Each structure stands twice: as C-alpha cells, then as structure tokens.
C-alpha cells in the first residue's frame, strides 16, 4: 500500500465526512432495493445464480461488522454466531436459501445496529498509521463491497418474475458519434495505480505496459448492431464461435442475448419486469463473453485486451500520463457517465460526450460492463491486501476481465483502473462489450 503523508485535523474531518457520505449513499441503495419487494420476495431465490436478497443484506452487515466494528474499531462482536452463515466462501449461492438465515426484520435490525457502531468508530478512528486505515481504506473497501452487492441485488431484481417494482427517469438522449473507431498509437502507458487511496489490491501497483497500435470502437456495440448478428444467423454458425463458446451455446440452447424474445415477428426485451421494444441505439447488455467474442469475429474484429481497454480509457497522448477516468481526474458526475442506478438502463450511444477519453472513445465508464479478452490475474508486483479471498483466489484462466462499470455500478466502485471478473458464460450481469482490431498497414501511415 502507498502511504499518504500525515493528515491535518481538517483533512481527517473532510475524509470522515466523505466516508459517512459514501456509506450513507450505499445504505440508501440497499434499503431501496430491499424495501421494494415483500418478505416472500426477499427470502426466496429468484435464480440459482443468485442469493436471496435477504442474504445479501445481512452479508453486507456482516462484512461491515468484521472489518469496521471488530478490526478497525476493536469493539466486541455484534453477532459472531452468524459469521459462518454469511461467509460467501462457505456456502454456494444455490445453497443459501436453505440456511437458517436472519429474516427480513432481523436482517434490517442487524445492519442498522452495525452501521450505528461503525459511525461511532468512524468518529474516533485515526485514519492513518496502519495500512488498513490509511486514507480510510477499510471504510472505502466496505462502501465498495456494499455497492457491489447493490449491483448484484439489482441483477437479482432483473431475474425476478412478477410486476415491476423499480423505476427511474430515462437516461439522456444519444447523438451521432463522429467516428466509429479510433486508432490508439503504439507505445507504453501506465496501467493500474499506486496512488488511488481506495483502489483494491488487484488494481495495484502502477506499472508500464507496452501496447502495440490498435483500433477500438468509439462506443459499445448496440442492440441494433447485435441484432444484425442474430438475424444473420450468427448463433447457428460455428465459424464465429470458439469451440468452448460453441459447445456452451449448443448445450444451453442460447439463440439471443438474455431477456430478448421474439414476439409477433419483432424483438422485445424485458427490463425489470417491463417488456419493451428492443432499443436499437442502446448498448447491448446481458451477453456472455462467448457471445461477445462470436459477434466480434462475425464483425471482422476482436475483443480488446484488458491493457488495450485501459489505454483507450486513461492514456492522454498530450501529456503521456494516465488519467483516473477517461475525461480527466475529477470524480464522475451525471454529465460524464451513466452510473449509480440513476437510470435503470444503459444510455443510448452518444449520450455522454463530456465523458469521452482524449482519443475520443466514449461511454467507457458506466452503461455496461465491457468484456475484454484477458484472463484475470495479478499485475507484476501484486501483493494481497487485505485478504486473499478478495481477488487472488480468482486469478487464472477460469475468469475473464470486465471493465468500466455499468448503470448499476456506483461511482465509488468504478474508476479507470477498476477490474471486475466473471465466468465467460455469465450473462445475468450487466455485461456488454465493444470491439477492437489490429490496424491495417495504411492506417499506421
Ligand atoms: Fe460479498
């Protein structure tokens, strides 16, 4: 971990206020997602891929208790007896409904009790001197953890059958983006970070990576683009698919993105319980890595590597440095990106010109997580912090990296260096993609 210089009393106060604000924002989201449904919907399993919502809620409280009440605060446990029930490594999601879980009322009482103690710990904690508390890291980690579960709970809502219960205003309008692709010149750039105070272990340390010249799409692949692949019978032609992807497509009987259906001769999709015409100008969402890879092959392109994605997002050719976000170093606002469940759908392409990278690549942050062609692994010099189960146990070829966050991701859990990972068959997540390709000789001048 990078240590920050000693903080003045005023800086400590500012940091405490920031921590309280992000924790409170996360809790309002968790509350909104769990208050939107009745007790039956909170306790049942909506898909074998997901936990009951009431498990997520108490698990959020349990992680907060372990790290902030017991470790940082050095306080007595609140409910040590339930640690095992809410340990994600002890029970697979499919088994969680059968556990003697806290009921909705108990779970709500538990998370409130833990939060009250945490706000007291925050008032008294010295936010330096120990890597776990330096720059309020543990608080930032817990706020990100809660927001990550809020995105998972949003995905559970998408899988839930029944009348719609969530609503949000529509995203901004799209616009015609000047160029479909841009060339990113060859050369080194700084990948990862050693200075972002709440960056997680897998984003560290900053290191130089040489990337050959490549061409990348300025926007994510839209439903309209993807529909052309479906209508060209792309799901029935093995030449576009990897052998593993094709085998899975056949075995699972997949013929379109998840939540798409053909109805009376036209395509519709279901979004949080609402059936609607396919929005042709929105980034496609709920596709697996295999589907993304097949589309890219059909389009004569490929998926970007993780390093290509990050270079397109962060590299500023004018200064040679890597930015925190495509638009600069400022935290995301509503002008930059579709984040934080503000709109419960991806925004049409072209909706965020203010979020463009220096090279003119748009909507890298927010809207949809973007599959890359890279396996999840540690950067050179990776060090586990603060526990191996956060990311190290997932390193290896089983998981593919996704970048950029979705409309369901909070800004606290999203930055130019943030890395997500999942199995290449998964598509209940808010996953889309953009394509890249090698430049043609004439493009290199
Ligand atoms: Fe968790």
Coordinates of C-alpha atoms and ligand atoms in Angstrom, one line a residue:
X1 CA 0.0 0.0 0.0
X2 CA 1.1 3.5 -0.7
X3 CA 1.1 5.6 2.5
X4 CA -0.3 9.1 2.5
X5 CA 1.5 11.9 4.3
X6 CA 0.2 12.7 7.7
X7 CA -3.2 14.2 7.5
X8 CA -4.0 17.5 9.3
X9 CA -7.0 17.6 11.6
X10 CA -9.0 19.4 9.0
X11 CA -8.1 16.8 6.3
X12 CA -9.2 14.0 8.7
X13 CA -12.5 15.7 9.2
X14 CA -13.1 16.1 5.5
X15 CA -12.2 12.4 5.0
X16 CA -14.6 11.3 7.7
X17 CA -17.4 13.4 6.1
X18 CA -16.7 11.8 2.8
X19 CA -16.7 8.3 4.3
X20 CA -20.0 9.0 6.0
X21 CA -21.5 10.2 2.8
X22 CA -20.5 7.2 0.7
X23 CA -21.6 4.7 3.4
X24 CA -25.0 6.5 3.6
X25 CA -25.4 6.5 -0.1
X26 CA -24.7 2.8 -0.2
X27 CA -27.2 2.1 2.5
X28 CA -30.0 4.1 0.8
X29 CA -29.5 2.0 -2.2
X30 CA -29.5 -1.3 -0.3
X31 CA -32.7 -0.1 1.5
X32 CA -34.4 0.9 -1.7
X33 CA -33.6 -2.5 -3.3
X34 CA -34.8 -4.5 -0.3
X35 CA -37.9 -2.3 0.6
X36 CA -39.2 -2.6 -3.0
X37 CA -40.4 -6.1 -2.5
X38 CA -42.3 -8.1 0.1
X39 CA -40.9 -10.6 2.6
X40 CA -41.7 -13.5 0.4
X41 CA -39.6 -11.9 -2.4
X42 CA -36.8 -11.1 0.0
X43 CA -36.4 -14.6 1.2
X44 CA -36.9 -16.7 -1.9
X45 CA -34.4 -17.5 -4.5
X46 CA -35.1 -15.8 -7.9
X47 CA -32.4 -17.7 -9.7
X48 CA -30.0 -20.4 -8.8
X49 CA -27.3 -17.9 -9.8
X50 CA -28.3 -15.5 -7.1
X51 CA -28.6 -15.4 -3.3
X52 CA -31.9 -14.5 -1.7
X53 CA -32.0 -10.7 -1.3
X54 CA -32.1 -11.0 2.5
X55 CA -28.8 -13.0 2.4
X56 CA -27.1 -10.1 0.5
X57 CA -28.5 -7.6 3.1
X58 CA -27.2 -9.4 6.2
X59 CA -23.9 -10.3 4.4
X60 CA -23.3 -6.6 3.8
X61 CA -23.8 -6.0 7.5
X62 CA -21.6 -9.0 8.5
X63 CA -18.7 -7.8 6.3
X64 CA -19.0 -4.3 7.8
X65 CA -19.0 -5.8 11.3
X66 CA -15.9 -7.9 10.7
X67 CA -13.8 -5.2 9.2
X68 CA -15.0 -2.0 10.7
X69 CA -16.6 -2.9 14.1
X70 CA -14.2 -5.7 15.1
X71 CA -10.9 -5.0 13.3
X72 CA -10.7 -1.2 12.8
X73 CA -12.8 -0.4 15.9
X74 CA -11.5 -3.1 18.1
X75 CA -15.1 -3.4 19.5
X76 CA -16.9 -6.5 20.7
X77 CA -18.7 -8.6 18.1
X78 CA -22.4 -7.8 17.4
X79 CA -23.4 -11.3 16.1
X80 CA -20.4 -13.6 16.0
X81 CA -22.8 -16.5 15.8
X82 CA -23.8 -15.7 12.2
X83 CA -20.3 -15.2 10.7
X84 CA -20.4 -18.7 9.2
X85 CA -23.8 -18.2 7.6
X86 CA -22.7 -15.1 5.7
X87 CA -19.3 -16.3 4.7
X88 CA -19.6 -16.3 0.9
X89 CA -16.8 -19.0 0.6
X90 CA -18.6 -21.4 3.0
X91 CA -21.9 -21.6 1.1
X92 CA -22.6 -21.5 -2.6
X93 CA -25.4 -19.2 -3.8
X94 CA -27.5 -22.2 -4.7
X95 CA -27.4 -23.5 -1.1
X96 CA -28.1 -20.2 0.7
X97 CA -31.9 -20.3 0.7
X98 CA -31.8 -23.5 2.9
X99 CA -29.7 -21.9 5.6
X100 CA -31.2 -20.6 8.8
X101 CA -30.8 -17.0 7.7
X102 CA -31.9 -13.9 9.6
X103 CA -35.4 -13.0 8.5
X104 CA -36.2 -9.6 6.9
X105 CA -36.9 -7.8 10.2
X106 CA -33.9 -9.3 11.9
X107 CA -31.6 -8.6 9.0
X108 CA -32.7 -4.9 8.8
X109 CA -32.2 -4.6 12.6
X110 CA -28.8 -6.2 12.3
X111 CA -27.4 -3.9 9.6
X112 CA -28.7 -0.8 11.4
X113 CA -27.1 -1.8 14.6
X114 CA -23.8 -2.5 12.9
X115 CA -24.0 0.8 11.0
X116 CA -24.6 2.8 14.2
X117 CA -21.5 1.3 15.7
X118 CA -19.5 2.0 12.5
X119 CA -20.4 5.7 12.5
X120 CA -19.2 5.8 16.1
X121 CA -15.9 4.0 15.1
X122 CA -15.5 6.5 12.3
X123 CA -15.8 9.4 14.7
X124 CA -13.0 8.1 16.8
X125 CA -10.7 6.3 14.3
X126 CA -7.3 7.7 13.5
X127 CA -7.2 7.4 9.7
X128 CA -3.5 6.8 9.4
X129 CA -0.7 4.8 10.8
X130 CA -1.8 1.3 9.8
X131 CA -2.3 0.2 6.1
X132 CA -5.9 -0.9 6.8
X133 CA -7.0 2.6 8.0
X134 CA -4.6 4.7 5.9
X135 CA -6.7 7.2 3.9
X136 CA -9.8 5.4 5.4
X137 CA -9.1 2.4 3.2
X138 CA -11.2 -0.1 5.1
X139 CA -14.2 2.2 5.1
X140 CA -13.8 2.7 1.4
X141 CA -13.5 -1.1 0.9
X142 CA -16.7 -1.7 2.8
X143 CA -18.6 1.0 0.9
X144 CA -17.5 -0.6 -2.3
X145 CA -18.4 -4.0 -1.0
X146 CA -22.0 -2.8 -0.2
X147 CA -22.3 -1.1 -3.6
X148 CA -21.1 -4.3 -5.4
X149 CA -23.8 -6.2 -3.6
X150 CA -26.3 -3.5 -4.5
X151 CA -25.4 -4.1 -8.2
X152 CA -25.8 -7.9 -7.5
X153 CA -29.2 -7.2 -5.9
X154 CA -30.2 -5.2 -9.0
X155 CA -29.3 -8.2 -11.1
X156 CA -31.5 -10.3 -8.9
X157 CA -34.3 -7.8 -9.5
X158 CA -33.8 -8.3 -13.2
X159 CA -34.2 -12.0 -12.8
X160 CA -37.3 -11.7 -10.6
X161 CA -40.6 -12.6 -12.1
X162 CA -43.7 -10.5 -11.4
X163 CA -44.9 -7.0 -11.6
X164 CA -42.3 -4.2 -11.9
X165 CA -41.3 -2.6 -8.6
X166 CA -38.3 -0.4 -9.7
X167 CA -38.5 2.8 -11.6
X168 CA -36.1 5.6 -12.6
X169 CA -36.0 8.5 -15.0
X170 CA -34.7 7.8 -18.6
X171 CA -31.1 8.5 -19.4
X172 CA -30.0 11.4 -21.6
X173 CA -30.6 11.2 -25.4
X174 CA -28.0 9.7 -27.7
X175 CA -26.3 11.5 -30.6
X176 CA -24.4 10.6 -33.7
X177 CA -20.8 10.0 -32.7
X178 CA -18.4 11.5 -35.3
X179 CA -16.2 8.4 -35.8
X180 CA -17.0 4.8 -35.4
X181 CA -13.4 3.8 -34.4
X182 CA -10.2 5.4 -33.3
X183 CA -6.5 4.4 -33.7
X184 CA -4.6 4.2 -30.4
X185 CA -0.9 4.7 -31.2
X186 CA 1.7 2.1 -30.2
X187 CA 3.8 2.8 -27.1
X188 CA 3.9 2.4 -23.3
X189 CA 1.4 3.6 -20.8
X190 CA 0.9 3.4 -17.1
X191 CA -1.6 0.6 -16.2
X192 CA -3.0 0.2 -12.7
X193 CA -2.4 2.6 -9.8
X194 CA -0.3 3.1 -6.7
X195 CA -1.9 6.3 -5.6
X196 CA -5.7 5.9 -5.7
X197 CA -6.4 5.6 -2.0
X198 CA -9.4 3.2 -2.3
X199 CA -8.1 1.1 -5.2
X200 CA -8.3 -2.6 -4.4
X201 CA -5.3 -4.9 -4.4
X202 CA -5.8 -6.2 -7.9
X203 CA -5.6 -2.7 -9.4
X204 CA -2.1 -2.2 -7.9
X205 CA 0.7 -1.4 -8.5
X206 CA 1.0 1.1 -11.3
X207 CA 3.3 -0.4 -14.0
X208 CA 4.4 0.4 -17.5
X209 CA 2.9 -1.7 -20.3
X210 CA 3.8 -1.5 -24.0
X211 CA 0.8 -1.8 -26.2
X212 CA 1.0 -2.2 -30.0
X213 CA -1.1 0.2 -32.1
X214 CA -4.8 -0.9 -32.2
X215 CA -8.1 0.4 -33.4
X216 CA -11.1 0.5 -30.9
X217 CA -14.8 1.3 -31.3
X218 CA -15.7 4.7 -30.0
X219 CA -18.9 3.3 -28.5
X220 CA -20.1 0.0 -27.1
X221 CA -21.9 -2.4 -29.6
X222 CA -25.6 -1.5 -29.6
X223 CA -28.7 -3.7 -29.6
X224 CA -29.2 -2.7 -33.3
X225 CA -25.6 -3.8 -34.2
X226 CA -26.1 -7.0 -32.3
X227 CA -29.5 -7.7 -33.9
X228 CA -27.8 -7.8 -37.3
X229 CA -25.6 -10.7 -36.0
X230 CA -28.7 -12.5 -34.7
X231 CA -30.6 -12.0 -38.0
X232 CA -27.6 -13.1 -40.0
X233 CA -28.0 -16.5 -38.1
X234 CA -24.7 -15.8 -36.2
X235 CA -26.0 -18.1 -33.4
X236 CA -26.2 -21.0 -35.8
X237 CA -22.8 -20.7 -37.4
X238 CA -19.9 -22.3 -35.5
X239 CA -17.3 -20.4 -37.5
X240 CA -17.8 -17.3 -35.4
X241 CA -17.5 -19.1 -32.0
X242 CA -14.6 -20.6 -30.1
X243 CA -15.0 -24.3 -29.6
X244 CA -15.9 -23.8 -25.9
X245 CA -18.3 -21.0 -26.7
X246 CA -20.0 -23.1 -29.4
X247 CA -20.3 -26.1 -27.1
X248 CA -21.9 -23.9 -24.4
X249 CA -24.2 -22.2 -26.9
X250 CA -25.5 -25.6 -28.1
X251 CA -25.8 -27.2 -24.7
X252 CA -27.6 -24.1 -23.2
X253 CA -29.7 -23.6 -26.3
X254 CA -28.8 -19.9 -26.5
X255 CA -30.1 -18.1 -29.6
X256 CA -30.2 -14.4 -28.5
X257 CA -29.0 -12.2 -25.5
X258 CA -30.6 -13.0 -22.2
X259 CA -34.0 -11.3 -21.8
X260 CA -34.6 -10.9 -25.5
X261 CA -37.6 -12.6 -27.1
X262 CA -39.3 -12.7 -30.4
X263 CA -42.9 -11.7 -30.2
X264 CA -45.3 -11.3 -33.1
X265 CA -42.5 -11.0 -35.6
X266 CA -40.5 -8.4 -33.7
X267 CA -37.9 -8.4 -30.9
X268 CA -38.7 -7.3 -27.4
X269 CA -36.7 -7.3 -24.2
X270 CA -37.7 -7.5 -20.6
X271 CA -36.1 -5.0 -18.2
X272 CA -37.0 -5.1 -14.5
X273 CA -40.4 -6.6 -15.3
X274 CA -41.3 -4.3 -18.3
X275 CA -41.5 -5.7 -21.8
X276 CA -40.4 -3.1 -24.3
X277 CA -39.3 -2.9 -28.0
X278 CA -35.6 -3.5 -28.4
X279 CA -33.9 -0.2 -28.0
X280 CA -31.7 -0.3 -31.1
X281 CA -29.3 2.6 -30.1
X282 CA -28.6 1.3 -26.6
X283 CA -25.5 -0.8 -25.8
X284 CA -26.4 -4.4 -25.8
X285 CA -26.5 -5.9 -22.3
X286 CA -26.8 -9.4 -20.8
X287 CA -24.4 -11.1 -23.2
X288 CA -21.7 -13.6 -22.2
X289 CA -18.0 -13.4 -23.1
X290 CA -18.7 -16.2 -25.6
X291 CA -21.4 -14.2 -27.3
X292 CA -19.3 -11.0 -27.4
X293 CA -16.4 -12.9 -28.9
X294 CA -18.6 -14.5 -31.6
X295 CA -20.1 -11.1 -32.5
X296 CA -16.6 -9.6 -32.8
X297 CA -15.4 -12.4 -35.1
X298 CA -18.5 -12.0 -37.3
X299 CA -17.9 -8.3 -37.5
X300 CA -14.3 -8.9 -38.6
X301 CA -12.9 -7.7 -35.3
X302 CA -12.0 -9.0 -31.9
X303 CA -12.4 -8.0 -28.2
X304 CA -9.8 -5.6 -26.8
X305 CA -7.3 -6.9 -24.3
X306 CA -7.6 -5.5 -20.8
X307 CA -4.4 -3.4 -21.4
X308 CA -5.9 -2.0 -24.7
X309 CA -9.2 -1.1 -22.9
X310 CA -7.3 0.7 -20.1
X311 CA -5.0 2.5 -22.5
X312 CA -8.0 3.7 -24.6
X313 CA -9.7 4.8 -21.3
X314 CA -6.8 6.5 -19.5
X315 CA -3.9 7.4 -21.7
X316 CA -3.5 11.1 -22.6
X317 CA -1.2 11.4 -25.6
X318 CA -0.7 15.1 -24.9
X319 CA 0.9 14.5 -21.5
X320 CA 1.8 10.8 -21.7
X321 CA 0.1 10.2 -18.3
X322 CA -2.8 8.0 -17.4
X323 CA -5.9 9.8 -16.1
X324 CA -8.2 8.5 -13.3
X325 CA -11.1 8.5 -15.7
X326 CA -11.4 9.0 -19.5
X327 CA -12.4 12.6 -19.1
X328 CA -9.8 13.5 -16.5
X329 CA -9.1 13.2 -12.8
X330 CA -12.4 14.6 -11.5
X331 CA -14.9 12.2 -9.9
X332 CA -17.8 11.2 -12.2
X333 CA -20.8 13.5 -12.4
X334 CA -24.2 13.0 -14.2
X335 CA -22.6 14.7 -17.2
X336 CA -19.8 12.1 -17.5
X337 CA -21.3 8.7 -17.2
X338 CA -24.4 6.6 -16.5
X339 CA -23.6 5.2 -13.1
X340 CA -25.2 4.7 -9.7
X341 CA -28.6 3.2 -10.7
X342 CA -29.7 6.8 -11.6
X343 CA -31.2 5.3 -14.8
X344 CA -32.2 1.7 -14.8
X345 CA -30.9 1.0 -18.3
X346 CA -27.8 1.8 -20.5
X347 CA -28.0 5.2 -22.2
X348 CA -28.1 5.3 -26.0
X349 CA -24.7 5.7 -27.7
X350 CA -23.5 9.3 -27.9
X351 CA -25.3 10.3 -24.6
X352 CA -22.1 11.3 -22.8
X353 CA -19.8 13.5 -25.0
X354 CA -18.4 15.0 -21.8
X355 CA -17.2 11.5 -20.7
X356 CA -15.0 11.0 -23.8
X357 CA -11.3 10.0 -23.5
X358 CA -8.6 12.2 -25.0
X359 CA -8.7 10.0 -28.1
X360 CA -12.5 10.3 -28.4
X361 CA -13.6 7.0 -27.0
X362 CA -17.0 7.3 -25.3
X363 CA -19.0 5.5 -22.6
X364 CA -16.1 3.5 -21.3
X365 CA -17.3 4.2 -17.8
X366 CA -20.9 3.3 -16.9
X367 CA -23.8 1.9 -19.1
X368 CA -22.5 -1.7 -19.5
X369 CA -19.5 -3.7 -18.1
X370 CA -17.3 -4.5 -21.1
X371 CA -15.8 -7.9 -21.7
X372 CA -12.1 -8.0 -22.5
X373 CA -10.2 -10.9 -24.0
X374 CA -8.0 -11.1 -20.9
X375 CA -7.9 -13.7 -18.1
X376 CA -8.0 -12.2 -14.6
X377 CA -4.5 -12.1 -12.9
X378 CA -2.3 -10.1 -10.7
X379 CA -0.1 -7.3 -12.0
X380 CA 3.7 -7.5 -11.7
X381 CA 4.4 -6.8 -8.0
X382 CA 0.9 -7.7 -6.9
X383 CA 0.5 -8.0 -3.1
X384 CA -2.5 -9.5 -1.4
X385 CA -4.3 -6.8 0.6
X386 CA -6.1 -7.1 2.9
X387 CA -7.1 -10.8 2.3
X388 CA -6.6 -13.3 -0.5
X389 CA -10.3 -14.0 -1.0
X390 CA -10.8 -10.5 -2.3
X391 CA -9.2 -11.2 -5.6
X392 CA -6.1 -13.5 -5.6
X393 CA -8.2 -16.8 -5.3
X394 CA -9.9 -15.9 -8.6
X395 CA -6.7 -15.4 -10.6
X396 CA -6.3 -17.8 -13.5
X397 CA -7.9 -18.7 -16.9
X398 CA -11.3 -19.5 -15.5
X399 CA -12.3 -15.8 -15.3
X400 CA -12.4 -13.1 -17.9
X401 CA -11.9 -9.4 -17.0
X402 CA -14.7 -6.9 -17.5
X403 CA -14.1 -3.2 -17.3
X404 CA -15.8 0.2 -16.9
X405 CA -18.8 -0.4 -14.7
X406 CA -22.5 -0.4 -15.7
X407 CA -25.5 1.8 -15.0
X408 CA -25.9 -0.4 -11.9
X409 CA -22.4 0.4 -10.5
X410 CA -21.9 3.2 -8.0
X411 CA -19.1 5.7 -8.7
X412 CA -17.3 4.6 -5.5
X413 CA -16.8 1.2 -7.1
X414 CA -15.8 2.4 -10.5
X415 CA -12.7 4.0 -11.9
X416 CA -10.3 3.8 -14.9
X417 CA -8.3 1.1 -13.1
X418 CA -11.2 -0.9 -11.6
X419 CA -11.3 -4.6 -12.6
X420 CA -14.3 -6.9 -12.5
X421 CA -14.2 -10.6 -13.5
X422 CA -16.6 -13.4 -14.2
X423 CA -17.1 -16.7 -15.8
X424 CA -17.2 -16.4 -19.6
X425 CA -20.7 -18.0 -19.7
X426 CA -22.3 -15.5 -17.4
X427 CA -24.9 -13.0 -18.7
X428 CA -27.2 -12.2 -15.8
X429 CA -24.7 -9.4 -15.0
X430 CA -25.0 -6.0 -16.8
X431 CA -22.4 -7.0 -19.4
X432 CA -21.9 -5.7 -22.9
X433 CA -18.7 -5.0 -25.0
X434 CA -17.0 -3.0 -27.6
X435 CA -14.8 -4.3 -30.4
X436 CA -11.2 -3.7 -31.3
X437 CA -9.0 -4.8 -34.2
X438 CA -5.4 -4.6 -35.4
X439 CA -4.7 -1.6 -37.7
X440 CA -4.4 -2.0 -41.4
X441 CA -0.9 -1.1 -42.7
X442 CA -2.2 2.1 -44.4
X443 CA -3.7 3.2 -41.1
X444 CA -0.3 3.3 -39.5
X445 CA 0.9 5.8 -42.0
Ligands
LIG1 FE1 -19.6 -10.0 -0.5

